[in-house]
PDB file of C-alpha atoms in Angstrom:
ATOM      1  CA  MET L 253     104.156  91.599  89.951  1.00  0.00           C
ATOM      2  CA  GLY L 254     107.562  92.473  91.128  1.00  0.00           C
ATOM      3  CA  GLN L 255     108.703  89.473  90.285  1.00  0.00           C
ATOM      4  CA  VAL L 256     107.399  89.467  86.388  1.00  0.00           C
ATOM      5  CA  ALA L 257     108.959  92.792  85.970  1.00  0.00           C
ATOM      6  CA  LYS L 258     112.518  91.034  86.944  1.00  0.00           C
ATOM      7  CA  VAL L 259     112.689  88.854  84.263  1.00  0.00           C
ATOM      8  CA  ARG L 260     116.132  88.994  82.102  1.00  0.00           C
ATOM      9  CA  LEU L 261     116.005  91.478  79.339  1.00  0.00           C
ATOM     10  CA  ALA L 262     118.387  89.456  77.180  1.00  0.00           C
ATOM     11  CA  SER L 263     115.074  87.030  77.222  1.00  0.00           C
ATOM     12  CA  LEU L 264     112.341  90.001  77.098  1.00  0.00           C
ATOM     13  CA  SER L 265     111.282  89.086  73.483  1.00  0.00           C
ATOM     14  CA  GLN L 266     110.850  85.311  74.772  1.00  0.00           C
ATOM     15  CA  GLU L 267     109.332  86.115  78.370  1.00  0.00           C
ATOM     16  CA  VAL L 268     106.643  88.891  77.113  1.00  0.00           C
ATOM     17  CA  VAL L 269     104.828  86.778  74.897  1.00  0.00           C
ATOM     18  CA  THR L 270     101.276  87.958  74.893  1.00  0.00           C
ATOM     19  CA  GLU L 271      99.568  91.236  75.580  1.00  0.00           C
ATOM     20  CA  ALA L 272      98.579  90.622  79.136  1.00  0.00           C
ATOM     21  CA  ASP L 273     102.077  89.600  79.671  1.00  0.00           C
ATOM     22  CA  ALA L 274     103.185  92.728  78.263  1.00  0.00           C
ATOM     23  CA  TYR L 275     100.525  94.605  80.592  1.00  0.00           C
ATOM     24  CA  ARG L 276     102.184  92.855  83.655  1.00  0.00           C
ATOM     25  CA  TYR L 277     105.666  94.158  82.851  1.00  0.00           C
ATOM     26  CA  LEU L 278     104.969  97.690  82.535  1.00  0.00           C
ATOM     27  CA  GLU L 279     102.927  97.403  85.702  1.00  0.00           C
ATOM     28  CA  GLY L 280     105.891  96.027  87.407  1.00  0.00           C
ATOM     29  CA  LEU L 281     108.204  98.668  86.055  1.00  0.00           C
ATOM     30  CA  ARG L 282     105.814 101.686  87.170  1.00  0.00           C
ATOM     31  CA  TRP L 283     104.436 100.738  90.177  1.00  0.00           C
ATOM     32  CA  GLY L 284     106.522  98.101  91.207  1.00  0.00           C
ATOM     33  CA  ASP L 285     106.128  95.946  94.656  1.00  0.00           C
ATOM     34  CA  GLU L 286     103.776  98.523  95.765  1.00  0.00           C
ATOM     35  CA  GLY L 287     100.863  97.797  93.747  1.00  0.00           C
ATOM     36  CA  ALA L 288      98.752  99.668  91.318  1.00  0.00           C
ATOM     37  CA  ARG L 289      98.034 103.475  92.122  1.00  0.00           C
ATOM     38  CA  CYS L 290      94.734 105.366  90.265  1.00  0.00           C
ATOM     39  CA  PRO L 291      96.209 107.918  88.180  1.00  0.00           C
ATOM     40  CA  PHE L 292      92.696 110.093  88.729  1.00  0.00           C
ATOM     41  CA  CYS L 293      92.898 110.455  92.465  1.00  0.00           C
ATOM     42  CA  ASP L 294      96.723 108.949  93.169  1.00  0.00           C
ATOM     43  CA  GLY L 295      94.467 106.309  95.436  1.00  0.00           C
ATOM     44  CA  THR L 296      95.772 102.668  96.152  1.00  0.00           C
ATOM     45  CA  ASP L 297      92.488 101.356  97.358  1.00  0.00           C
ATOM     46  CA  VAL L 298      92.206  99.457  93.695  1.00  0.00           C
ATOM     47  CA  HIS L 299      90.999  96.660  92.458  1.00  0.00           C
ATOM     48  CA  PHE L 300      91.505  94.256  89.228  1.00  0.00           C
ATOM     49  CA  ILE L 301      88.307  93.972  87.130  1.00  0.00           C
ATOM     50  CA  ARG L 302      87.026  90.190  86.747  1.00  0.00           C
ATOM     51  CA  PRO L 303      88.272  87.529  86.240  1.00  0.00           C
ATOM     52  CA  THR L 304      91.384  87.943  88.019  1.00  0.00           C
ATOM     53  CA  ASN L 305      93.396  85.021  86.297  1.00  0.00           C
ATOM     54  CA  GLY L 306      95.657  87.868  84.025  1.00  0.00           C
ATOM     55  CA  VAL L 307      93.250  87.724  80.839  1.00  0.00           C
ATOM     56  CA  SER L 308      90.873  90.601  81.157  1.00  0.00           C
ATOM     57  CA  ARG L 309      86.884  90.646  80.920  1.00  0.00           C
ATOM     58  CA  ARG L 310      85.410  89.685  77.878  1.00  0.00           C
ATOM     59  CA  SER L 311      85.582  92.203  74.632  1.00  0.00           C
ATOM     60  CA  THR L 312      82.238  93.609  72.800  1.00  0.00           C
ATOM     61  CA  ALA L 313      83.627  91.443  69.658  1.00  0.00           C
ATOM     62  CA  ARG L 314      83.376  88.150  71.831  1.00  0.00           C
ATOM     63  CA  THR L 315      86.743  87.688  72.052  1.00  0.00           C
ATOM     64  CA  MET L 316      89.106  87.459  75.252  1.00  0.00           C
ATOM     65  CA  SER L 317      90.479  90.898  75.760  1.00  0.00           C
ATOM     66  CA  GLU L 318      93.837  90.788  76.835  1.00  0.00           C
ATOM     67  CA  HIS L 319      93.754  94.269  78.297  1.00  0.00           C
ATOM     68  CA  ARG L 320      94.283  94.672  81.521  1.00  0.00           C
ATOM     69  CA  VAL L 321      91.608  97.086  83.502  1.00  0.00           C
ATOM     70  CA  TRP L 322      91.489  98.201  86.811  1.00  0.00           C
ATOM     71  CA  LYS L 323      89.075  99.939  89.043  1.00  0.00           C
ATOM     72  CA  CYS L 324      89.876 102.523  91.935  1.00  0.00           C
ATOM     73  CA  HIS L 325      87.184 102.549  95.056  1.00  0.00           C
ATOM     74  CA  LEU L 326      87.589 106.408  95.991  1.00  0.00           C
ATOM     75  CA  CYS L 327      86.675 107.877  92.746  1.00  0.00           C
ATOM     76  CA  ARG L 328      84.896 104.632  90.882  1.00  0.00           C
ATOM     77  CA  LYS L 329      87.174 105.268  87.812  1.00  0.00           C
ATOM     78  CA  GLN L 330      88.622 102.669  85.588  1.00  0.00           C
ATOM     79  CA  PHE L 331      92.095 102.775  84.328  1.00  0.00           C
ATOM     80  CA  SER L 332      95.015 100.586  82.941  1.00  0.00           C
ATOM     81  CA  VAL L 333      98.772 101.604  83.294  1.00  0.00           C
ATOM     82  CA  LEU L 334      98.499 103.064  80.349  1.00  0.00           C
ATOM     83  CA  THR L 335      96.476 105.979  81.206  1.00  0.00           C
ATOM     84  CA  GLY L 336      97.799 109.443  81.312  1.00  0.00           C
ATOM     85  CA  THR L 337     100.983 108.331  79.691  1.00  0.00           C
ATOM     86  CA  ILE L 338     102.717 108.270  76.390  1.00  0.00           C
ATOM     87  CA  MET L 339     100.948 105.201  75.531  1.00  0.00           C
ATOM     88  CA  HIS L 340      97.160 106.261  76.570  1.00  0.00           C
ATOM     89  CA  ALA L 341      95.079 104.969  73.509  1.00  0.00           C
ATOM     90  CA  THR L 342      97.488 103.597  71.742  1.00  0.00           C
ATOM     91  CA  LYS L 343      96.250 101.516  68.903  1.00  0.00           C
ATOM     92  CA  ILE L 344      99.487 100.106  68.621  1.00  0.00           C
ATOM     93  CA  PRO L 345     100.145  96.832  70.510  1.00  0.00           C
ATOM     94  CA  VAL L 346     101.653  97.184  74.477  1.00  0.00           C
ATOM     95  CA  ARG L 347     103.681  94.147  73.709  1.00  0.00           C
ATOM     96  CA  THR L 348     105.631  96.442  70.641  1.00  0.00           C
ATOM     97  CA  TRP L 349     105.814  99.117  73.061  1.00  0.00           C
ATOM     98  CA  VAL L 350     107.648  96.945  75.475  1.00  0.00           C
ATOM     99  CA  LEU L 351     110.513  95.713  73.382  1.00  0.00           C
ATOM    100  CA  VAL L 352     110.701  99.169  71.759  1.00  0.00           C
ATOM    101  CA  LEU L 353     111.290 100.757  75.272  1.00  0.00           C
ATOM    102  CA  PHE L 354     113.947  98.678  76.128  1.00  0.00           C
ATOM    103  CA  ASP L 355     115.437  99.226  72.241  1.00  0.00           C
ATOM    104  CA  MET L 356     115.765 102.907  73.223  1.00  0.00           C
ATOM    105  CA  ALA L 357     116.882 102.070  76.754  1.00  0.00           C
ATOM    106  CA  ALA L 358     119.480  99.971  76.281  1.00  0.00           C
ATOM    107  CA  SER L 359     120.910 101.060  72.947  1.00  0.00           C
ATOM    108  CA  LYS L 360     123.964 103.389  73.572  1.00  0.00           C
ATOM    109  CA  ASN L 361     123.310 105.070  70.096  1.00  0.00           C
ATOM    110  CA  GLY L 362     119.773 105.117  69.782  1.00  0.00           C
ATOM    111  CA  ILE L 363     117.678 103.516  67.556  1.00  0.00           C
ATOM    112  CA  SER L 364     115.823 104.948  64.434  1.00  0.00           C
ATOM    113  CA  ALA L 365     112.613 104.936  63.071  1.00  0.00           C
ATOM    114  CA  ARG L 366     113.291 103.077  60.025  1.00  0.00           C
ATOM    115  CA  GLU L 367     114.940 100.003  62.225  1.00  0.00           C
ATOM    116  CA  VAL L 368     111.523  99.745  64.237  1.00  0.00           C
ATOM    117  CA  GLU L 369     109.516  99.578  61.208  1.00  0.00           C
ATOM    118  CA  ARG L 370     111.275  96.620  60.024  1.00  0.00           C
ATOM    119  CA  ARG L 371     111.592  95.301  62.929  1.00  0.00           C
ATOM    120  CA  TYR L 372     108.105  95.393  64.570  1.00  0.00           C
ATOM    121  CA  GLY L 373     106.335  95.577  61.259  1.00  0.00           C
ATOM    122  CA  VAL L 374     104.573  99.431  61.505  1.00  0.00           C
ATOM    123  CA  THR L 375     104.509 102.167  59.294  1.00  0.00           C
ATOM    124  CA  ILE L 376     107.208 105.086  59.311  1.00  0.00           C
ATOM    125  CA  LYS L 377     105.144 107.770  60.550  1.00  0.00           C
ATOM    126  CA  THR L 378     103.850 105.020  63.847  1.00  0.00           C
ATOM    127  CA  ALA L 379     107.738 104.296  64.455  1.00  0.00           C
ATOM    128  CA  TRP L 380     108.567 108.193  64.085  1.00  0.00           C
ATOM    129  CA  HIS L 381     105.972 108.798  66.560  1.00  0.00           C
ATOM    130  CA  MET L 382     106.542 106.339  68.666  1.00  0.00           C
ATOM    131  CA  LEU L 383     110.346 106.604  69.129  1.00  0.00           C
ATOM    132  CA  HIS L 384     108.985 110.841  69.783  1.00  0.00           C
ATOM    133  CA  ARG L 385     106.927 110.361  72.519  1.00  0.00           C
ATOM    134  CA  ILE L 386     109.366 107.631  74.084  1.00  0.00           C
ATOM    135  CA  ARG L 387     111.940 110.769  73.715  1.00  0.00           C
ATOM    136  CA  LYS L 388     109.318 112.828  75.176  1.00  0.00           C
ATOM    137  CA  ALA L 389     109.253 110.776  78.250  1.00  0.00           C
ATOM    138  CA  MET L 390     113.584 110.588  78.555  1.00  0.00           C
ATOM    139  CA  ALA L 391     113.237 114.613  78.217  1.00  0.00           C
ATOM    140  CA  GLY L 392     111.360 114.739  81.979  1.00  0.00           C
ATOM    141  CA  GLY L 393     111.523 113.171  85.075  1.00  0.00           C
ATOM    142  CA  GLU L 394     112.174 114.344  88.839  1.00  0.00           C
ATOM    143  CA  ARG L 395     115.878 114.967  88.114  1.00  0.00           C
ATOM    144  CA  LEU L 396     114.945 118.161  86.006  1.00  0.00           C
ATOM    145  CA  VAL L 397     112.658 119.426  89.331  1.00  0.00           C
ATOM    146  CA  THR L 398     115.963 120.428  91.104  1.00  0.00           C
ATOM    147  CA  THR L 399     118.364 122.270  90.539  1.00  0.00           C
ATOM    148  CA  MET L 400     122.333 121.133  90.172  1.00  0.00           C
ATOM    149  CA  ARG L 401     124.868 121.737  92.382  1.00  0.00           C
ATOM    150  CA  GLY L 402     128.955 121.387  92.726  1.00  0.00           C
ATOM    151  CA  THR L 403     131.473 121.618  90.476  1.00  0.00           C
ATOM    152  CA  ILE L 404     129.507 122.116  86.935  1.00  0.00           C
ATOM    153  CA  VAL L 405     131.377 121.622  83.644  1.00  0.00           C
ATOM    154  CA  SER L 406     129.752 123.900  80.732  1.00  0.00           C
ATOM    155  CA  ASP L 407     130.653 123.874  77.227  1.00  0.00           C
ATOM    156  CA  GLU L 408     129.135 124.429  74.002  1.00  0.00           C
ATOM    157  CA  THR L 409     129.031 122.764  70.586  1.00  0.00           C
ATOM    158  CA  TRP L 410     127.472 123.598  66.995  1.00  0.00           C
ATOM    159  CA  TYR L 411     125.787 120.884  65.080  1.00  0.00           C
ATOM    160  CA  GLY L 412     124.278 121.292  61.513  1.00  0.00           C
ATOM    161  CA  ALA L 413     125.981 121.047  58.219  1.00  0.00           C
ATOM    162  CA  ASN L 414     129.541 121.633  57.314  1.00  0.00           C
ATOM    163  CA  PRO L 415     129.491 124.560  54.847  1.00  0.00           C
ATOM    164  CA  LYS L 416     132.291 123.429  52.670  1.00  0.00           C
ATOM    165  CA  TRP L 417     130.042 120.099  51.429  1.00  0.00           C
ATOM    166  CA  MET L 418     126.685 122.148  50.652  1.00  0.00           C
ATOM    167  CA  HIS L 419     126.186 123.390  47.043  1.00  0.00           C
ATOM    168  CA  ARG L 420     128.006 126.841  46.839  1.00  0.00           C
ATOM    169  CA  ASN L 421     124.026 128.417  46.558  1.00  0.00           C
ATOM    170  CA  GLN L 422     123.120 126.982  49.752  1.00  0.00           C
ATOM    171  CA  ARG L 423     126.417 127.985  51.436  1.00  0.00           C
ATOM    172  CA  PRO L 424     126.085 130.961  54.654  1.00  0.00           C
ATOM    173  CA  GLY L 425     128.381 133.642  54.804  1.00  0.00           C
ATOM    174  CA  ARG L 426     131.786 134.187  55.538  1.00  0.00           C
ATOM    175  CA  SER L 427     131.612 132.385  59.203  1.00  0.00           C
ATOM    176  CA  GLY L 428     129.759 129.234  57.933  1.00  0.00           C
ATOM    177  CA  VAL L 429     127.791 129.542  61.570  1.00  0.00           C
ATOM    178  CA  SER L 430     124.568 131.093  60.854  1.00  0.00           C
ATOM    179  CA  PHE L 431     123.034 127.716  59.698  1.00  0.00           C
ATOM    180  CA  LYS L 432     124.722 125.550  62.341  1.00  0.00           C
ATOM    181  CA  THR L 433     122.531 125.485  65.883  1.00  0.00           C
ATOM    182  CA  PRO L 434     124.120 126.071  68.922  1.00  0.00           C
ATOM    183  CA  VAL L 435     124.051 123.825  72.006  1.00  0.00           C
ATOM    184  CA  LEU L 436     125.012 124.023  75.030  1.00  0.00           C
ATOM    185  CA  ALA L 437     125.860 121.253  77.643  1.00  0.00           C
ATOM    186  CA  LEU L 438     126.009 121.503  81.348  1.00  0.00           C
ATOM    187  CA  VAL L 439     127.509 118.381  83.334  1.00  0.00           C
ATOM    188  CA  ASN L 440     128.057 117.963  86.817  1.00  0.00           C
ATOM    189  CA  ALA L 441     131.363 116.418  87.507  1.00  0.00           C
ATOM    190  CA  THR L 442     130.499 114.347  90.278  1.00  0.00           C
ATOM    191  CA  THR L 443     127.268 112.584  89.607  1.00  0.00           C
ATOM    192  CA  GLY L 444     127.570 112.509  85.726  1.00  0.00           C
ATOM    193  CA  GLU L 445     123.908 114.107  85.649  1.00  0.00           C
ATOM    194  CA  VAL L 446     123.900 116.278  81.709  1.00  0.00           C
ATOM    195  CA  ARG L 447     121.609 118.883  80.733  1.00  0.00           C
ATOM    196  CA  SER L 448     121.771 120.148  77.222  1.00  0.00           C
ATOM    197  CA  ARG L 449     119.631 123.113  75.602  1.00  0.00           C
ATOM    198  CA  VAL L 450     119.171 124.463  72.201  1.00  0.00           C
ATOM    199  CA  LEU L 451     120.487 128.220  72.265  1.00  0.00           C
ATOM    200  CA  PRO L 452     119.177 130.823  69.776  1.00  0.00           C
ATOM    201  CA  THR L 453     122.575 132.441  69.917  1.00  0.00           C
ATOM    202  CA  VAL L 454     126.015 131.993  72.114  1.00  0.00           C
ATOM    203  CA  THR L 455     125.797 135.205  73.826  1.00  0.00           C
ATOM    204  CA  GLY L 456     126.476 136.086  77.944  1.00  0.00           C
ATOM    205  CA  ALA L 457     122.687 136.855  78.209  1.00  0.00           C
ATOM    206  CA  THR L 458     121.508 133.456  76.613  1.00  0.00           C
ATOM    207  CA  LEU L 459     123.957 131.207  78.487  1.00  0.00           C
ATOM    208  CA  ARG L 460     122.907 133.399  82.088  1.00  0.00           C
ATOM    209  CA  LYS L 461     119.450 132.542  81.276  1.00  0.00           C
ATOM    210  CA  VAL L 462     119.547 128.979  80.885  1.00  0.00           C
ATOM    211  CA  ILE L 463     123.039 128.075  83.225  1.00  0.00           C
ATOM    212  CA  SER L 464     120.774 130.156  85.849  1.00  0.00           C
ATOM    213  CA  GLU L 465     117.622 128.064  85.617  1.00  0.00           C
ATOM    214  CA  GLN L 466     119.123 124.815  85.845  1.00  0.00           C
ATOM    215  CA  VAL L 467     121.896 124.917  88.338  1.00  0.00           C
ATOM    216  CA  ASP L 468     122.197 126.370  92.039  1.00  0.00           C
ATOM    217  CA  MET L 469     125.004 129.251  91.202  1.00  0.00           C
ATOM    218  CA  ALA L 470     125.439 130.292  94.774  1.00  0.00           C
ATOM    219  CA  ASP L 471     126.332 126.793  95.757  1.00  0.00           C
ATOM    220  CA  SER L 472     128.755 125.586  92.754  1.00  0.00           C
ATOM    221  CA  GLN L 473     131.588 126.270  90.753  1.00  0.00           C
ATOM    222  CA  LEU L 474     131.888 126.315  86.980  1.00  0.00           C
ATOM    223  CA  TRP L 475     134.326 124.994  84.867  1.00  0.00           C
ATOM    224  CA  THR L 476     134.891 126.380  81.109  1.00  0.00           C
ATOM    225  CA  ASP L 477     137.082 127.091  78.779  1.00  0.00           C
ATOM    226  CA  GLU L 478     138.162 130.926  78.298  1.00  0.00           C
ATOM    227  CA  ALA L 479     134.989 131.689  76.176  1.00  0.00           C
ATOM    228  CA  LYS L 480     134.759 135.284  77.056  1.00  0.00           C
ATOM    229  CA  TRP L 481     130.485 134.847  77.296  1.00  0.00           C
ATOM    230  CA  TYR L 482     131.357 132.914  80.680  1.00  0.00           C
ATOM    231  CA  MET L 483     133.556 135.869  82.160  1.00  0.00           C
ATOM    232  CA  GLU L 484     129.847 137.669  83.673  1.00  0.00           C
ATOM    233  CA  THR L 485     128.078 134.413  84.514  1.00  0.00           C
ATOM    234  CA  GLY L 486     131.172 133.155  86.532  1.00  0.00           C
ATOM    235  CA  ARG L 487     131.322 135.684  88.911  1.00  0.00           C
ATOM    236  CA  GLU L 488     128.072 134.790  90.341  1.00  0.00           C
ATOM    237  CA  PHE L 489     129.354 130.890  91.212  1.00  0.00           C
ATOM    238  CA  LEU L 490     131.264 130.588  93.970  1.00  0.00           C
ATOM    239  CA  ALA L 491     134.655 129.800  91.739  1.00  0.00           C
ATOM    240  CA  HIS L 492     134.955 129.990  88.221  1.00  0.00           C
ATOM    241  CA  ARG L 493     138.165 128.275  87.156  1.00  0.00           C
ATOM    242  CA  THR L 494     139.050 127.665  82.749  1.00  0.00           C
ATOM    243  CA  VAL L 495     141.127 125.618  80.674  1.00  0.00           C
ATOM    244  CA  ASN L 496     142.847 127.678  77.308  1.00  0.00           C
ATOM    245  CA  HIS L 497     142.564 125.339  75.052  1.00  0.00           C
ATOM    246  CA  ALA L 498     144.012 127.713  72.181  1.00  0.00           C
ATOM    247  CA  LEU L 499     147.323 126.877  74.205  1.00  0.00           C
ATOM    248  CA  TYR L 500     146.017 123.306  74.135  1.00  0.00           C
ATOM    249  CA  GLN L 501     145.555 123.156  77.623  1.00  0.00           C
ATOM    250  CA  TYR L 502     142.897 120.468  78.388  1.00  0.00           C
ATOM    251  CA  VAL L 503     143.383 119.619  82.183  1.00  0.00           C
ATOM    252  CA  CYS L 504     144.824 122.254  84.344  1.00  0.00           C
ATOM    253  CA  ASN L 505     145.050 121.357  88.378  1.00  0.00           C
ATOM    254  CA  GLY L 506     142.425 118.856  87.604  1.00  0.00           C
ATOM    255  CA  VAL L 507     139.847 121.132  85.964  1.00  0.00           C
ATOM    256  CA  THR L 508     138.477 119.988  82.572  1.00  0.00           C
ATOM    257  CA  THR L 509     135.849 120.230  80.042  1.00  0.00           C
ATOM    258  CA  ASN L 510     136.485 116.913  78.690  1.00  0.00           C
ATOM    259  CA  GLN L 511     133.624 115.567  80.346  1.00  0.00           C
ATOM    260  CA  ALA L 512     131.068 117.865  78.379  1.00  0.00           C
ATOM    261  CA  GLU L 513     133.248 117.168  74.993  1.00  0.00           C
ATOM    262  CA  GLY L 514     132.604 113.666  75.971  1.00  0.00           C
ATOM    263  CA  TYR L 515     129.226 113.871  75.848  1.00  0.00           C
ATOM    264  CA  PHE L 516     129.219 116.000  72.520  1.00  0.00           C
ATOM    265  CA  ALA L 517     131.311 113.323  70.913  1.00  0.00           C
ATOM    266  CA  GLN L 518     128.752 110.803  71.769  1.00  0.00           C
ATOM    267  CA  LEU L 519     126.010 112.553  70.711  1.00  0.00           C
ATOM    268  CA  LYS L 520     127.476 113.848  67.268  1.00  0.00           C
ATOM    269  CA  ARG L 521     128.535 110.059  66.284  1.00  0.00           C
ATOM    270  CA  SER L 522     124.890 108.536  67.546  1.00  0.00           C
ATOM    271  CA  ILE L 523     122.979 111.007  65.162  1.00  0.00           C
ATOM    272  CA  THR L 524     125.402 110.350  62.280  1.00  0.00           C
ATOM    273  CA  GLY L 525     125.473 106.817  62.547  1.00  0.00           C
ATOM    274  CA  THR L 526     122.136 106.377  63.216  1.00  0.00           C
ATOM    275  CA  HIS L 527     119.450 108.669  62.460  1.00  0.00           C
ATOM    276  CA  HIS L 528     122.089 110.735  59.881  1.00  0.00           C
ATOM    277  CA  HIS L 529     120.236 113.876  60.163  1.00  0.00           C
ATOM    278  CA  VAL L 530     118.081 115.200  62.811  1.00  0.00           C
ATOM    279  CA  SER L 531     115.456 118.713  62.009  1.00  0.00           C
ATOM    280  CA  LYS L 532     116.326 121.835  64.045  1.00  0.00           C
ATOM    281  CA  VAL L 533     112.749 121.906  64.794  1.00  0.00           C
ATOM    282  CA  HIS L 534     113.408 118.550  66.534  1.00  0.00           C
ATOM    283  CA  LEU L 535     116.708 118.461  68.068  1.00  0.00           C
ATOM    284  CA  HIS L 536     115.550 119.572  71.685  1.00  0.00           C
ATOM    285  CA  ARG L 537     114.057 116.440  71.829  1.00  0.00           C
ATOM    286  CA  TYR L 538     117.358 114.152  70.577  1.00  0.00           C
ATOM    287  CA  LEU L 539     118.916 115.896  73.699  1.00  0.00           C
ATOM    288  CA  GLY L 540     116.518 114.822  75.799  1.00  0.00           C
ATOM    289  CA  LYS L 541     117.151 111.237  75.036  1.00  0.00           C
ATOM    290  CA  PHE L 542     120.783 111.382  75.110  1.00  0.00           C
ATOM    291  CA  ASP L 543     120.846 113.638  78.548  1.00  0.00           C
ATOM    292  CA  PHE L 544     119.180 110.516  79.953  1.00  0.00           C
ATOM    293  CA  ARG L 545     121.259 107.708  78.599  1.00  0.00           C
ATOM    294  CA  TYR L 546     124.149 109.587  79.697  1.00  0.00           C
ATOM    295  CA  SER L 547     123.142 110.266  83.239  1.00  0.00           C
ATOM    296  CA  THR L 548     121.965 107.005  83.765  1.00  0.00           C
ATOM    297  CA  CYS L 549     124.863 105.412  82.362  1.00  0.00           C
ATOM    298  CA  ARG L 550     126.182 103.748  85.520  1.00  0.00           C
ATOM    299  CA  MET L 551     122.657 101.773  86.137  1.00  0.00           C
ATOM    300  CA  SER L 552     121.607  98.433  84.254  1.00  0.00           C
ATOM    301  CA  ASP L 553     119.537  97.974  81.455  1.00  0.00           C
ATOM    302  CA  TYR L 554     116.418  97.125  83.892  1.00  0.00           C
ATOM    303  CA  GLY L 555     116.948 100.123  86.141  1.00  0.00           C
ATOM    304  CA  ARG L 556     117.375 102.628  83.281  1.00  0.00           C
ATOM    305  CA  MET L 557     114.219 101.009  81.964  1.00  0.00           C
ATOM    306  CA  ARG L 558     112.551 100.973  84.958  1.00  0.00           C
ATOM    307  CA  THR L 559     113.299 105.210  85.405  1.00  0.00           C
ATOM    308  CA  LEU L 560     112.258 105.904  82.172  1.00  0.00           C
ATOM    309  CA  ALA L 561     108.580 103.831  82.929  1.00  0.00           C
ATOM    310  CA  ARG L 562     108.214 105.809  85.889  1.00  0.00           C
ATOM    311  CA  GLN L 563     108.152 109.244  83.825  1.00  0.00           C
ATOM    312  CA  MET L 564     105.903 108.434  81.184  1.00  0.00           C
ATOM    313  CA  GLU L 565     103.110 110.993  81.987  1.00  0.00           C
ATOM    314  CA  GLY L 566     101.658 113.054  79.625  1.00  0.00           C
ATOM    315  CA  ARG L 567     100.972 112.905  75.502  1.00  0.00           C
ATOM    316  CA  LEU L 568     102.234 114.089  72.750  1.00  0.00           C
ATOM    317  CA  SER L 569      99.803 114.090  69.759  1.00  0.00           C
ATOM    318  CA  TYR L 570     101.053 113.639  66.393  1.00  0.00           C
ATOM    319  CA  ARG L 571     100.111 116.950  65.610  1.00  0.00           C
ATOM    320  CA  ARG L 572     101.701 118.079  68.123  1.00  0.00           C
ATOM    321  CA  ALA L 573     105.154 116.665  67.426  1.00  0.00           C
ATOM    322  CA  VAL L 574     105.099 117.105  63.969  1.00  0.00           C
ATOM    323  CA  ALA L 575     104.498 121.440  64.511  1.00  0.00           C
ATOM    324  CA  LYS L 576     106.968 123.607  63.585  1.00  0.00           C
TER     325      LYS L 576
END
């Protein structure tokens, strides 16, 4: 199974030709050399349902089905590599899923739903729903279970339309900020991990709530600019060091917020160039996608895809995806 999974990703479309190939490839990504694992009882005493030649049992339509099914000896339930994942009960070919997963994991600027629609021959709603389910998987993972510690770089930005390009009847008040959405980014300066969150407002209280949930403040130091809303929270860290952007100071004795600034630059370029517009309702899912790619940028394409395949638990229905 492991050998099948380690095909060259540059020729993935030639290596994964059939649905059975796609199932075996996903099995290698999710389960690795350890073999199949039951998603119901976490048991490893399982067997592949006959025939064992890679093509599964005959379907009711009297045609050979390529759906690879396993059975657990402990709980006696049947399952596949898709059970309980974002692809559970999907009607989309699994081969299409594998190729779209690779596009999402390997593309630095992401891929839009329109591109998926044209490239793989699915409807725009199907493509949109597929990408949101993959973004949900990217936003999860074991790395979010533990809190960040070390040197934490924090900065915020505002995402939204520029008021000067809006019609005068749609322009906000004088500040021009009310229509924009604040986003906070926390970057571990040592490991390169980033966690970003959508904020309702930028105040000391809202920043402290997000930072305390993601960072072990008693065992970390904080690097920020001289924004006033960091002052109270900064006292809870081992140290709080700042740079003064008003004086064109961007690096001072090794202290800088350039890592967070670089993350925001990549985020905005990708949204502008690939997606053109992202609704405020779905912005948190896009942030999860960019967090995943930024945090795994040192991995190979295969390593990133394997990491993504192992955190695909949970479903996102279309009704939930479009709900506001």
